[in-house]
Structure formats: structure tokens, C-alpha cells
Amino acid sequence: MKFTKEEKIEITLIAISAVSLITSFILSLEYVSWIAVILCGLPIFKECSEGLITEFDIKADLLVSLAIIASLMIGEVFAAGEIATIMAIGGFLEEYTVSKAQGRIEELVKMTPQVATKIENGIEERIPVEKVQIGDLLKVLPGESIPTDGVIVKGETSINQSTLTGESLPVDKKENDEVFSGTINLYGSFTMKTTKISQESSFQKLIKLVESSEPENSRIVRAADKWATMIVVIAFTLAVLTYLATFEITRSVTILVVFCPCALVLATPTAIMAAIGNLTKYGILVKDGESLEELAKVDELVFDKTGTLTNGTPEVVKIISDNPREMMHLLASLESKSEHPLAKSIVKYCSNENPTEVTDFKMHIGKGVSGTINGSKIIAGNKKLLEEENIDLKSDIEPQNGEIQIFVAKDSEILGNVELADSLRRNSKRTITKLKGLRIKTTMLTGDNEKTAQHIARQVKVRNVISNCLPEDKTEYIKREQTLKHRVAMIGDGINDAPSLKKANVGIAMGDIGSDVSVEAADIALVNDNIEDIPHLIGIARRTIKIINIGIGFALTLNIIAMALAILGMLNPIEGALIHNIGSVIVIIYSSTLVRYKLSRRDCRQPRKLGMTKHLNKSKV
């Protein structure tokens, strides 16, 4: 366990105060207790004065200060010293808990790359990372932290991406693969071309997201603070009334001690910070505590299809040809000259094939490509292109599920066709099942045609589907659901999803950390691109609110019982201080259980009927 310099000083002062109290008790030297009053009491007086003078903020420190002063006035120096020491211990535990929950920020800042090796005209030069510009060539050696975001242009390696994604295993990287700032190059050296300056890199964005993960702006935190202020006023009033009724100052002092709302104030921030710490381990970044509050109330989750339920990249799903090997070799050779996403998917599918040289290559925008291979003219494209070339398709079979068709012809003779489709994420169906168990209505909004949308929806068992959506249609759907009193969370990955992410009660950004616009628009970011973490996210949000409510209820109950005993004269100030701080420690320990929370089967109850519409089209939005 490591402590900062300030924490070590605070521990030392508390230890000296504790020794002085023990000495005072054993040797009956009450004046020795003044050491505890001075060392632990003065900081409390200082915080109380600063809060009252600068902000006129009535805090628990006011009650503690009044209790210490009152104890000294009645000659109970030992009691005053013990109250000050116990309160100092409670305050230290509170600060230490919050500081450790936020300690990840400091760790990330320390890991920020400071220098980079720039290659210019074959000469290597070490420069500050702030001077790196987009397009610069950088060399990264084994063991070095990657200075900024970029693309590998030479070399192969394995990267430790745990700082960004939480992945425990290294990720293999080769030419044209993206690499991100703050991740560690494990093995081979490589040359990269920068795509972002350091201030806009993934790592800096991660730091900003974690820094913004504060619980103070949460509504439930503000409510707890208001309760705490009321309790201070009530405690002071009861202390005065009790003295006027009994003329026993000890009872009044004890009321001030036991009614301090420390446990009440601690319940919310410690729970929220523990939950945020838990989610960070899963690669989930929450911008603020209020997002967790909202998420706990969500009853509908709206999915974008492409890049969310699906991988967002087309894959070859069907090959129709009498000679598929020849056709795919010619197609891959031709498409190797193209930068189109469909071309890249085909080349990837035929990665074991060595492409044949292509001459007279030509792009037909929106239709396909053509070229000459071994003296034969090869054409690959959609029906429109082949019809323009007067090539007979022989059969015109429409794809059943909206797949993309690429027809291949050699010397005006059709060889066959290839069907490509966006592939489903392997855990999409499992995620939807868990969400139904959490009684969350699931909806899919997509710009794809109805046939494609229904095909994906059937696979993952999403019943509420809206196809042919423009960005404004998605926003309009969310607005309509909100007017029906639904709490809607939206999960998406692209720029077109940003308006919907903003409009939803909670916006969840999908995709890698480089998705700038969607991450900025969202309240929560899934850094590791794993939608199966969403049920865990909703589960811990609900659990957090439950733990906060239990903690607040426990704190209020303990305060009321202790106050009643103090009014009846059954507690003295020393006993009151012990009870008060035991309550604070219990609340901290209970809240900290969220750090190890995992979604269980018990959390996923059987789904109830949500009145979901089976298939809707754009006209019904």
C-alpha cells in the first residue's frame, strides 16, 4: 500500500494524537490530550471556517467543531481530543478512498509518451511528442510507448493495448494496421505514419474521459448534500433544545457528535467512484455519475446496426460459379488494384492467393472495375455495369437477405457471382438475450433496406426493427419514445449516430477509441468494442443506485437512533464519536463491494412482454 507525502504526514499526526490519548488515559494526565486536540482539531476548525467564510457552506465540520469546543468548555479535554482524532481518521479514510478511485488518472498521465523518434530523409531524430505533426514518419522500438496514433507502414509487431481496451493479451499488428498512443510495442521495431497530433490522440482522449468521471455533478449527490445541510441545522437545533430542557451540556455535545452526516455524504460518491472503477477494468468509460443514474432507469436500448450489432465490414458469404477457384483468383487479382471496402474484403478472403498482374485497370464509379489479366478482359461489378457491357447474366437471382452481389465476367462470358454481407458480431445474440433478461426493450434502427434489416434482426432476435433510417429518423424515433415516458439509451459508432447519442437519455459510443465525434457526443464509451459488456454496464448502474439508497437509509437510521440515545443521556461524546465513525466505515466498505461486481444470472430475470412491434418501416417512425 503506497501513500503520498501528504497522506504520510496525516497518518503521522493521527498516530501522535492516538498515542497522546492513550498516555492521557493510562497516566490520568488529561492535559496530554491537548496534543490530539491541536493536531487533529485545528485542521477541522480550519476547514469549517473556510467553508463558512468563502462559500457559507454548512458542512459536517461545523458540528464536529461545535462538539469539540463544547467538550472543552465543560472540561472534557480527553473527549474533545478523542472526537478530533476519530473524526480525523474518518476524514482520512474518506479522502483515501476517493483518491485511490481517481488514482488511475495520475497513472495514465505518467504513461503519456514524452518523446518520439522522427525519421526524415533517412535521419533519425528524437523530438518532443508535442512537435510531431500529421504525416510524420516515426520509428518505434521494442518496449517503447507509441507516441501518437498512426498506421504501420513498415514492420510487424505485437502491441500491449491494455491501457486503452483492457485486453490482457497482446494484439498482433502488421503493415496498414492502426496503432494508438500510449500502447506498448512489445517485440519488433516498426515505422509508422502519424494520423493525429499528440493532443488529439486516443490516449489523451482517454485521459480526458477518465478525468471527467466525477460523481459531484450527479443529482443523487446533490440530494445527499442537501440532506446533510438539513441534518446539521436539525442537530444544532436539537442540541440547543435538549440543553434548555435538561441543562446537561454533555447530552447536547453528544447530539452534535452523533448527528454528523458523514456517512450520509459518503454513501453516494464512494459508490459511484467504485462503480466507475469497476467499469474502467472492462474498458468502459463513464463521463459522469449522472450517466449511471440515468442508465439505471433505462427501459429501452436502441441499437444502430452497422458496426454495433454487426462488425461493420462486408464479408464473402456465398460464391456461385461452375469454376469458383478460377473466378475468385481473377476477381481477387482485379480487386487488388482497388481501394473500395468491398474490394478489400474480397482480397482478404483470397489472402492465400498470389494475385496475377493486371493491366488497363479502370474504375467504374458506383458500378465496379475492369482490367486485363493474361490477355483476357475481366469485368467485376453490379448488374448495371454488366448490362452496359452487353453481358448476359444467364440467371438473375435476387439475394434473399439483401446481400451485395458482384458479378464476374471474362471476355464477355459470365463466370458467376459473389455475395457479400455485413457479418454479425459473434456475441450480438447473447447480448440481446441478456438485455431481455434485464427487462430492457431492444430496438434496431438502420439505414439498410428492410430485407437486410429483417435478416439481421431474426438472427439476434430483435423484434422492434426500423429500416431505411436517415440520421434524423433515428433522432425522431428516440424523441417519440421519450414522449411515451420511455427512458432510452442509444448505442452507435459513426458520425451519423452523434445526434441520436445526444438526444437519448444515455448515449453509448461504440467502436474503437478513434471514433471522435461519437465518443464526444456520448455519455459512455466502450473502448474495447465489446457489446457483451452492455448488460454488465446496466447491471452495475442499477446495483449502484440500490447500494446508494441502502447506504443513505442506513446512515439516517443510525443517526436517528444515536441521537435518541444521546437525548436520553445513554451516550456520552466519546461513545457517540465511535458510533458515528463506525457507521462511516460500514458505508465505505459496503460501497466498495461494487469494485468486484459481476452480472449474475439472478440479475437477469425472465423477460416480460414489452408490447414490441414486430417489424416497422421508416414511414411509421
XYZ file of C-alpha atoms in Angstrom:
621
model
C 0.000 0.000 0.000
C 1.585 3.289 -1.155
C 0.848 6.676 0.372
C 1.583 10.182 -0.873
C 3.729 12.599 1.135
C 0.634 14.451 2.365
C -1.033 11.168 3.372
C 2.074 10.106 5.319
C 2.041 13.426 7.239
C -1.655 12.984 8.029
C -1.084 9.406 9.248
C 1.799 10.600 11.455
C -0.320 13.333 13.072
C -3.154 10.860 13.715
C -0.690 8.361 15.227
C 0.809 11.000 17.558
C -2.696 12.063 18.606
C -3.679 8.442 19.318
C -0.532 7.933 21.462
C -1.268 11.124 23.421
C -4.820 9.931 24.155
C -3.592 6.509 25.306
C -0.983 8.163 27.526
C -3.582 10.545 28.935
C -5.950 7.667 29.746
C -3.343 5.354 31.331
C -1.491 8.010 33.368
C -4.583 10.126 34.074
C -2.804 13.161 32.581
C -5.716 14.901 30.913
C -3.615 17.836 29.696
C -1.705 15.431 27.361
C -4.979 15.119 25.384
C -4.424 18.693 24.221
C -1.913 17.279 21.715
C -4.741 15.431 19.961
C -6.991 18.497 20.113
C -4.310 20.652 18.471
C -3.023 18.186 15.853
C -6.388 16.809 14.721
C -8.769 19.545 15.865
C -7.139 22.569 14.240
C -7.432 21.206 10.657
C -11.140 20.584 11.301
C -11.578 24.154 12.583
C -9.737 25.454 9.507
C -11.942 23.573 7.013
C -15.064 24.633 8.879
C -14.034 28.316 8.841
C -13.076 28.270 5.159
C -16.403 26.683 4.206
C -18.418 29.212 6.186
C -16.463 32.316 5.157
C -15.795 31.634 1.473
C -18.948 29.716 0.484
C -21.228 29.959 3.531
C -21.398 26.184 3.220
C -22.724 24.386 6.285
C -20.882 21.071 6.459
C -20.366 18.252 8.933
C -17.151 20.001 10.061
C -19.320 22.651 11.736
C -20.973 20.081 14.004
C -17.622 18.493 14.833
C -16.081 21.889 15.666
C -19.013 22.791 17.923
C -18.775 19.398 19.646
C -15.022 19.836 20.323
C -15.485 23.399 21.616
C -18.403 22.357 23.809
C -16.391 19.429 25.240
C -13.540 21.788 26.128
C -15.978 24.223 27.750
C -17.246 21.508 30.096
C -13.680 20.386 30.922
C -13.783 17.162 28.883
C -10.382 17.622 27.182
C -9.966 13.865 26.685
C -13.382 13.673 24.977
C -12.512 16.651 22.759
C -9.198 15.003 21.768
C -10.882 11.680 21.033
C -13.600 13.320 18.921
C -10.950 15.210 16.929
C -8.817 12.078 16.427
C -11.704 9.813 15.433
C -13.053 12.434 13.019
C -9.568 12.819 11.531
C -9.404 9.044 10.988
C -12.841 9.071 9.312
C -11.863 12.029 7.112
C -8.616 10.324 6.099
C -10.469 7.138 5.124
C -12.894 9.179 3.012
C -10.156 11.101 1.192
C -8.040 7.988 0.716
C -10.964 6.058 -0.805
C -11.775 8.797 -3.315
C -8.113 9.473 -4.157
C -7.480 5.798 -4.924
C -10.607 5.625 -7.054
C -9.240 8.580 -9.071
C -5.633 7.330 -8.968
C -5.969 5.882 -12.471
C -5.815 9.418 -13.875
C -2.347 10.019 -12.423
C -1.188 6.610 -13.686
C -2.387 7.459 -17.180
C -0.746 10.884 -17.141
C 2.589 9.304 -16.115
C 2.274 6.856 -19.021
C 1.800 9.661 -21.562
C 4.611 9.433 -24.160
C 7.053 12.356 -23.942
C 9.389 11.850 -26.925
C 9.272 10.296 -30.387
C 11.871 9.158 -32.924
C 11.211 11.027 -36.175
C 12.608 9.782 -39.495
C 13.310 12.471 -42.094
C 15.455 11.957 -45.176
C 16.732 8.720 -43.648
C 17.952 10.504 -40.498
C 16.515 9.592 -37.077
C 15.950 12.378 -34.550
C 14.469 12.310 -31.025
C 11.923 15.120 -30.663
C 9.287 16.096 -28.061
C 5.991 14.369 -28.844
C 4.276 17.794 -28.974
C 6.259 18.598 -32.140
C 5.040 15.539 -34.049
C 2.835 16.507 -36.994
C 0.304 14.515 -39.007
C 2.079 12.590 -41.767
C 5.421 12.335 -39.947
C 7.271 9.008 -40.079
C 8.173 7.688 -36.614
C 10.269 4.712 -35.559
C 9.108 2.715 -32.527
C 11.494 0.275 -30.826
C 10.564 -2.776 -28.696
C 9.475 -1.748 -25.202
C 8.646 1.821 -26.210
C 5.322 3.535 -25.760
C 3.741 4.536 -29.070
C 3.863 8.363 -29.150
C 0.644 9.094 -31.056
C -1.999 7.482 -33.263
C -0.929 6.238 -36.681
C -0.628 3.442 -39.227
C 2.233 0.951 -39.579
C 3.999 1.432 -42.917
C 6.890 -0.972 -42.326
C 7.395 -3.900 -39.948
C 5.367 -6.262 -37.793
C 4.969 -6.460 -34.016
C 2.696 -7.242 -31.067
C 1.132 -4.410 -29.088
C 0.001 -4.311 -25.459
C -3.258 -2.323 -25.726
C -4.443 -2.913 -22.138
C -4.251 0.802 -21.260
C -6.911 1.547 -23.874
C -9.008 -1.595 -24.223
C -8.368 -3.689 -21.115
C -7.287 -6.625 -23.323
C -4.994 -8.941 -21.368
C -3.370 -10.477 -24.461
C -1.121 -8.591 -26.900
C -2.509 -7.788 -30.345
C -0.501 -8.647 -33.475
C -0.004 -5.742 -35.883
C 1.301 -5.613 -39.454
C 1.535 -3.086 -42.273
C -1.577 -0.865 -42.720
C -2.826 -1.723 -39.196
C -3.697 1.140 -36.841
C -1.697 1.724 -33.655
C -2.666 4.014 -30.787
C -0.876 6.410 -28.477
C 0.029 5.107 -25.018
C 0.040 1.427 -26.033
C 3.290 -0.525 -25.676
C 5.314 -2.035 -28.519
C 6.351 -5.460 -27.203
C 8.562 -7.110 -29.818
C 9.623 -5.938 -33.279
C 10.550 -2.393 -34.244
C 8.373 -0.710 -36.875
C 7.886 2.514 -38.779
C 4.551 4.306 -38.516
C 2.904 7.264 -40.190
C 1.099 9.573 -37.779
C -2.595 10.271 -38.314
C -3.166 12.514 -35.263
C -1.142 15.003 -33.272
C -0.462 14.012 -29.657
C -3.057 16.394 -28.148
C -5.824 14.718 -30.169
C -4.624 11.129 -29.771
C -6.644 8.238 -28.374
C -4.604 8.283 -25.164
C -5.253 11.979 -24.472
C -8.941 11.390 -25.161
C -8.908 8.526 -22.657
C -7.332 10.762 -20.002
C -9.969 13.452 -20.604
C -12.761 10.878 -20.292
C -11.394 9.477 -17.037
C -10.824 12.980 -15.640
C -14.455 13.804 -16.365
C -15.625 10.705 -14.456
C -16.597 12.753 -11.394
C -19.553 11.956 -9.135
C -20.091 15.553 -7.961
C -22.487 16.540 -10.767
C -24.819 13.641 -10.049
C -28.374 14.540 -8.964
C -28.278 11.962 -6.193
C -25.040 13.507 -4.886
C -26.650 16.946 -4.821
C -29.665 15.494 -2.999
C -27.404 13.872 -0.364
C -25.593 17.198 0.157
C -28.938 18.932 0.764
C -29.888 16.241 3.274
C -26.549 16.729 5.019
C -27.095 20.505 5.330
C -30.571 19.938 6.779
C -29.192 17.448 9.295
C -26.586 19.940 10.512
C -29.325 22.517 11.157
C -31.603 19.919 12.833
C -28.778 18.612 15.024
C -27.826 22.085 16.217
C -31.471 22.903 16.970
C -31.995 19.639 18.905
C -28.777 20.191 20.864
C -29.971 23.627 21.989
C -33.472 22.373 22.855
C -32.045 19.399 24.792
C -29.823 21.716 26.818
C -32.749 24.024 27.571
C -34.818 21.013 28.684
C -32.156 19.202 30.758
C -29.409 21.793 31.382
C -26.918 18.952 30.681
C -24.302 20.175 28.244
C -22.916 16.619 27.802
C -26.125 15.466 26.139
C -26.071 18.426 23.753
C -22.433 17.785 22.871
C -23.188 14.106 22.177
C -26.073 15.052 19.852
C -23.730 17.250 17.837
C -21.245 14.385 17.571
C -23.589 11.529 16.607
C -25.705 13.554 14.198
C -22.792 14.497 11.912
C -23.894 13.413 8.396
C -20.520 11.968 7.316
C -21.895 8.513 6.456
C -24.758 10.106 4.525
C -22.395 12.268 2.470
C -20.012 9.336 1.868
C -22.658 6.898 0.610
C -23.049 8.349 -2.891
C -19.570 9.409 -4.094
C -17.851 6.249 -2.841
C -20.443 4.034 -4.586
C -20.236 5.947 -7.877
C -16.435 6.010 -7.875
C -16.300 2.269 -7.077
C -18.693 1.573 -9.983
C -16.671 3.750 -12.383
C -13.500 1.942 -11.264
C -15.158 -1.417 -11.965
C -16.260 -0.336 -15.443
C -12.814 1.026 -16.306
C -11.418 -2.509 -15.905
C -13.893 -3.652 -18.578
C -12.807 -0.876 -20.941
C -15.993 1.127 -20.274
C -15.521 4.854 -19.623
C -18.302 6.805 -17.908
C -18.142 10.592 -18.191
C -20.083 11.385 -15.013
C -22.131 9.909 -12.187
C -25.375 11.241 -13.615
C -24.993 8.917 -16.620
C -25.035 5.928 -14.256
C -28.159 7.288 -12.573
C -29.923 7.670 -15.919
C -28.773 4.255 -17.125
C -30.247 2.583 -14.034
C -33.686 3.876 -15.130
C -33.392 2.956 -18.825
C -36.094 0.597 -20.143
C -35.244 0.657 -23.871
C -31.920 0.243 -25.669
C -31.722 1.412 -29.280
C -29.024 -0.189 -31.457
C -27.538 1.100 -34.654
C -26.948 -1.964 -36.860
C -23.740 -1.388 -38.775
C -20.663 -1.521 -36.566
C -22.747 -2.276 -33.477
C -24.719 -5.491 -33.881
C -22.574 -6.235 -36.923
C -18.845 -5.857 -37.497
C -19.364 -3.054 -39.994
C -17.225 -4.680 -42.683
C -18.614 -6.834 -45.535
C -17.502 -10.451 -45.820
C -17.847 -13.011 -48.593
C -20.815 -15.223 -47.683
C -21.588 -17.035 -50.938
C -19.811 -17.940 -54.196
C -21.847 -19.047 -57.232
C -19.764 -20.386 -60.134
C -19.030 -23.534 -62.128
C -15.323 -22.833 -61.585
C -15.142 -20.926 -58.272
C -11.351 -21.182 -57.881
C -10.585 -19.558 -61.253
C -13.275 -16.918 -60.759
C -12.083 -15.911 -57.262
C -8.431 -15.753 -58.377
C -9.295 -13.421 -61.258
C -11.596 -11.346 -59.058
C -9.012 -11.007 -56.269
C -6.285 -10.049 -58.747
C -8.523 -7.350 -60.241
C -9.777 -6.018 -56.886
C -6.223 -5.817 -55.507
C -5.916 -2.619 -57.581
C -8.941 -1.034 -55.872
C -9.273 0.756 -52.532
C -13.022 0.148 -52.253
C -14.152 -1.594 -48.986
C -15.777 -4.414 -50.976
C -12.540 -4.916 -52.905
C -10.559 -5.129 -49.665
C -12.977 -7.761 -48.321
C -12.536 -9.906 -51.415
C -8.737 -9.590 -51.328
C -8.779 -10.511 -47.644
C -10.937 -13.582 -48.375
C -8.414 -14.699 -51.022
C -5.353 -13.758 -48.955
C -3.663 -17.098 -49.696
C -3.764 -16.378 -53.442
C -0.885 -14.589 -55.179
C -2.547 -12.013 -57.469
C -1.788 -12.046 -61.183
C -0.610 -8.828 -62.825
C -3.425 -6.573 -64.069
C -3.117 -4.090 -66.941
C -5.550 -1.467 -68.259
C -7.180 -1.278 -64.822
C -10.222 1.013 -64.740
C -12.638 2.106 -62.015
C -16.312 2.426 -62.959
C -17.605 4.678 -60.184
C -20.625 3.176 -58.451
C -20.588 0.133 -60.726
C -17.355 -1.890 -60.458
C -13.913 -2.389 -62.008
C -12.347 -3.840 -65.133
C -8.879 -4.776 -66.414
C -6.832 -7.177 -68.459
C -5.327 -10.378 -66.977
C -3.241 -12.699 -69.184
C -4.725 -11.092 -72.321
C -8.356 -11.547 -71.187
C -10.659 -8.673 -70.276
C -12.095 -9.173 -66.780
C -15.103 -7.216 -65.541
C -16.372 -7.273 -61.943
C -19.313 -5.225 -60.778
C -23.044 -4.896 -60.347
C -25.776 -5.774 -62.830
C -25.810 -2.275 -64.262
C -22.146 -2.485 -65.315
C -22.540 -5.883 -66.969
C -25.711 -4.776 -68.781
C -23.810 -1.759 -70.139
C -21.155 -4.207 -71.429
C -23.928 -6.340 -73.014
C -23.011 -9.399 -70.957
C -25.762 -11.963 -70.436
C -26.163 -12.814 -66.706
C -27.851 -16.120 -67.684
C -29.868 -16.083 -64.439
C -30.999 -13.065 -62.434
C -31.435 -14.389 -58.900
C -32.021 -11.704 -56.283
C -30.210 -12.251 -52.967
C -32.609 -13.413 -50.282
C -31.318 -11.275 -47.423
C -30.166 -8.105 -49.119
C -26.584 -9.256 -49.752
C -24.379 -7.258 -52.133
C -23.785 -9.046 -55.456
C -20.609 -8.748 -57.543
C -20.781 -10.402 -60.970
C -17.580 -11.557 -62.703
C -17.140 -11.868 -66.467
C -14.207 -12.997 -68.641
C -14.118 -11.924 -72.284
C -17.849 -11.091 -72.186
C -18.732 -14.513 -70.710
C -20.232 -14.592 -67.218
C -18.230 -16.731 -64.761
C -20.543 -16.342 -61.798
C -21.086 -14.010 -58.883
C -20.050 -13.395 -55.288
C -22.357 -12.294 -52.468
C -21.071 -10.162 -49.609
C -22.826 -9.149 -46.400
C -22.065 -7.369 -43.178
C -21.193 -10.106 -40.674
C -22.894 -10.393 -37.306
C -20.796 -9.856 -34.177
C -20.312 -13.220 -32.505
C -21.791 -12.026 -29.203
C -24.725 -9.951 -30.511
C -27.386 -12.615 -29.958
C -26.102 -13.396 -26.442
C -26.146 -9.678 -25.586
C -29.770 -9.244 -26.701
C -30.801 -12.293 -24.653
C -29.195 -10.867 -21.509
C -30.817 -7.471 -22.084
C -34.229 -9.116 -22.328
C -33.426 -10.846 -19.036
C -32.822 -7.384 -17.574
C -36.262 -6.354 -18.906
C -34.822 -3.956 -21.456
C -36.751 -3.416 -24.696
C -34.352 -3.703 -27.650
C -34.770 -1.782 -30.916
C -32.654 -1.771 -34.085
C -32.509 1.325 -36.299
C -30.679 1.057 -39.614
C -30.312 2.814 -42.929
C -30.285 -0.569 -44.678
C -33.224 -1.844 -46.694
C -35.981 -3.783 -44.990
C -34.828 -7.186 -46.267
C -31.296 -6.774 -44.858
C -32.585 -5.312 -41.596
C -35.023 -8.179 -41.018
C -32.343 -10.768 -41.777
C -30.038 -9.367 -39.045
C -32.958 -8.888 -36.637
C -34.046 -12.521 -36.996
C -30.538 -13.734 -36.194
C -30.189 -11.708 -32.970
C -33.928 -11.935 -32.081
C -34.598 -8.187 -32.018
C -38.312 -7.764 -32.679
C -38.555 -3.979 -32.959
C -36.861 -3.025 -36.245
C -36.954 0.175 -38.283
C -35.222 0.183 -41.675
C -34.340 2.835 -44.276
C -33.464 5.292 -41.489
C -31.744 8.602 -42.057
C -29.950 10.178 -39.054
C -32.936 12.456 -38.416
C -35.275 9.429 -38.417
C -33.281 7.838 -35.589
C -33.462 11.044 -33.556
C -37.191 11.342 -34.238
C -37.793 7.768 -33.039
C -35.960 8.424 -29.761
C -37.910 11.658 -29.256
C -41.200 9.803 -29.812
C -40.306 7.075 -27.316
C -39.371 9.712 -24.731
C -42.777 11.376 -25.121
C -44.234 7.947 -24.241
C -42.279 8.121 -20.947
C -39.612 5.626 -22.040
C -36.046 6.099 -20.822
C -33.950 5.426 -23.911
C -30.278 4.536 -24.232
C -28.742 4.701 -27.711
C -25.645 2.778 -28.811
C -23.896 3.649 -32.064
C -20.488 4.083 -33.621
C -20.496 6.507 -36.528
C -20.717 10.247 -37.140
C -24.319 9.784 -38.283
C -25.172 8.420 -34.818
C -23.944 11.535 -32.944
C -27.342 13.391 -32.990
C -29.118 10.278 -31.653
C -26.485 9.744 -28.953
C -27.035 13.326 -27.805
C -30.834 13.046 -27.879
C -31.022 9.772 -25.913
C -31.241 9.769 -22.118
C -27.899 7.949 -22.211
C -25.605 7.809 -25.247
C -23.161 4.894 -25.538
C -20.349 5.226 -28.101
C -19.374 2.046 -29.892
C -16.278 1.265 -31.931
C -12.610 1.920 -31.310
C -11.368 4.876 -29.300
C -10.651 6.733 -32.539
C -14.352 7.421 -33.265
C -14.016 11.100 -32.339
C -17.482 12.517 -32.958
C -19.489 9.636 -31.474
C -17.282 9.487 -28.353
C -17.642 13.237 -27.792
C -21.429 13.043 -28.213
C -21.879 10.055 -25.910
C -22.065 9.795 -22.111
C -20.356 6.395 -22.043
C -17.666 4.915 -24.317
C -17.000 1.214 -24.953
C -13.259 1.366 -25.621
C -12.822 -2.367 -26.232
C -15.642 -2.548 -28.784
C -17.428 -5.361 -26.903
C -21.224 -5.047 -26.841
C -21.487 -8.000 -24.442
C -20.324 -5.603 -21.705
C -23.564 -3.593 -22.047
C -25.655 -5.878 -19.778
C -22.865 -5.631 -17.155
C -22.966 -1.836 -17.546
C -26.729 -1.689 -16.953
C -26.490 -4.218 -14.109
C -23.858 -2.241 -12.210
C -25.773 1.028 -12.776
C -28.845 -0.490 -11.131
C -26.751 -2.043 -8.357
C -25.043 1.309 -7.701
C -28.316 3.145 -7.133
C -29.528 0.321 -4.881
C -26.342 0.445 -2.775
C -26.559 4.254 -2.543
C -30.149 4.109 -1.306
C -29.299 1.392 1.235
C -26.273 3.382 2.417
C -28.290 6.575 2.846
C -31.056 4.679 4.646
C -28.549 3.035 6.987
C -26.824 6.370 7.712
C -30.091 8.158 8.514
C -31.312 5.293 10.714
C -28.035 5.155 12.645
C -28.062 8.933 13.163
C -31.652 8.945 14.431
C -31.093 6.043 16.855
C -27.854 7.529 18.171
C -29.500 10.948 18.549
C -32.387 9.448 20.567
C -29.915 7.687 22.875
C -27.967 10.935 23.271
C -31.127 12.888 24.181
C -31.939 10.237 26.809
C -28.416 10.535 28.239
C -27.494 6.947 27.307
C -24.473 8.015 25.202
C -21.556 10.266 26.066
C -19.483 12.216 23.483
C -16.764 9.547 23.306
C -19.228 6.710 22.636
C -21.090 8.928 20.174
C -17.891 9.590 18.187
C -17.174 5.848 17.999
C -20.684 5.004 16.762
C -20.593 7.813 14.224
C -17.311 6.698 12.655
C -18.240 3.017 12.687
C -21.232 3.994 10.531
C -18.997 5.850 8.083
C -16.620 2.890 7.748
C -19.531 0.468 7.160
C -20.884 2.699 4.362
C -17.436 2.909 2.698
C -16.905 -0.864 2.873
C -20.401 -1.585 1.536
C -19.975 0.847 -1.383
C -16.567 -0.602 -2.240
C -18.177 -4.009 -2.995
C -19.069 -2.518 -6.403
C -15.414 -2.741 -7.422
C -15.786 -6.536 -7.731
C -19.359 -6.597 -9.048
C -20.160 -9.048 -11.859
C -23.501 -9.536 -13.579
C -25.065 -12.755 -12.308
C -27.872 -14.932 -13.643
C -30.008 -13.729 -10.764
C -29.688 -10.164 -12.089
C -31.069 -11.312 -15.464
C -34.662 -12.146 -14.691
C -37.118 -13.652 -17.160
C -38.258 -11.064 -19.710
C -41.766 -9.694 -19.549
C -43.853 -8.670 -22.560
C -42.981 -5.135 -23.566
C -45.552 -4.641 -26.280
C -42.910 -4.601 -29.001
C -43.873 -4.173 -32.643
C -42.506 -6.897 -34.890
C -41.247 -5.020 -37.977
C -41.698 -1.321 -38.697
C -40.558 0.641 -41.707
C -39.456 4.233 -41.996
C -42.968 5.530 -42.693
C -44.096 4.511 -39.200
C -41.442 6.499 -37.352
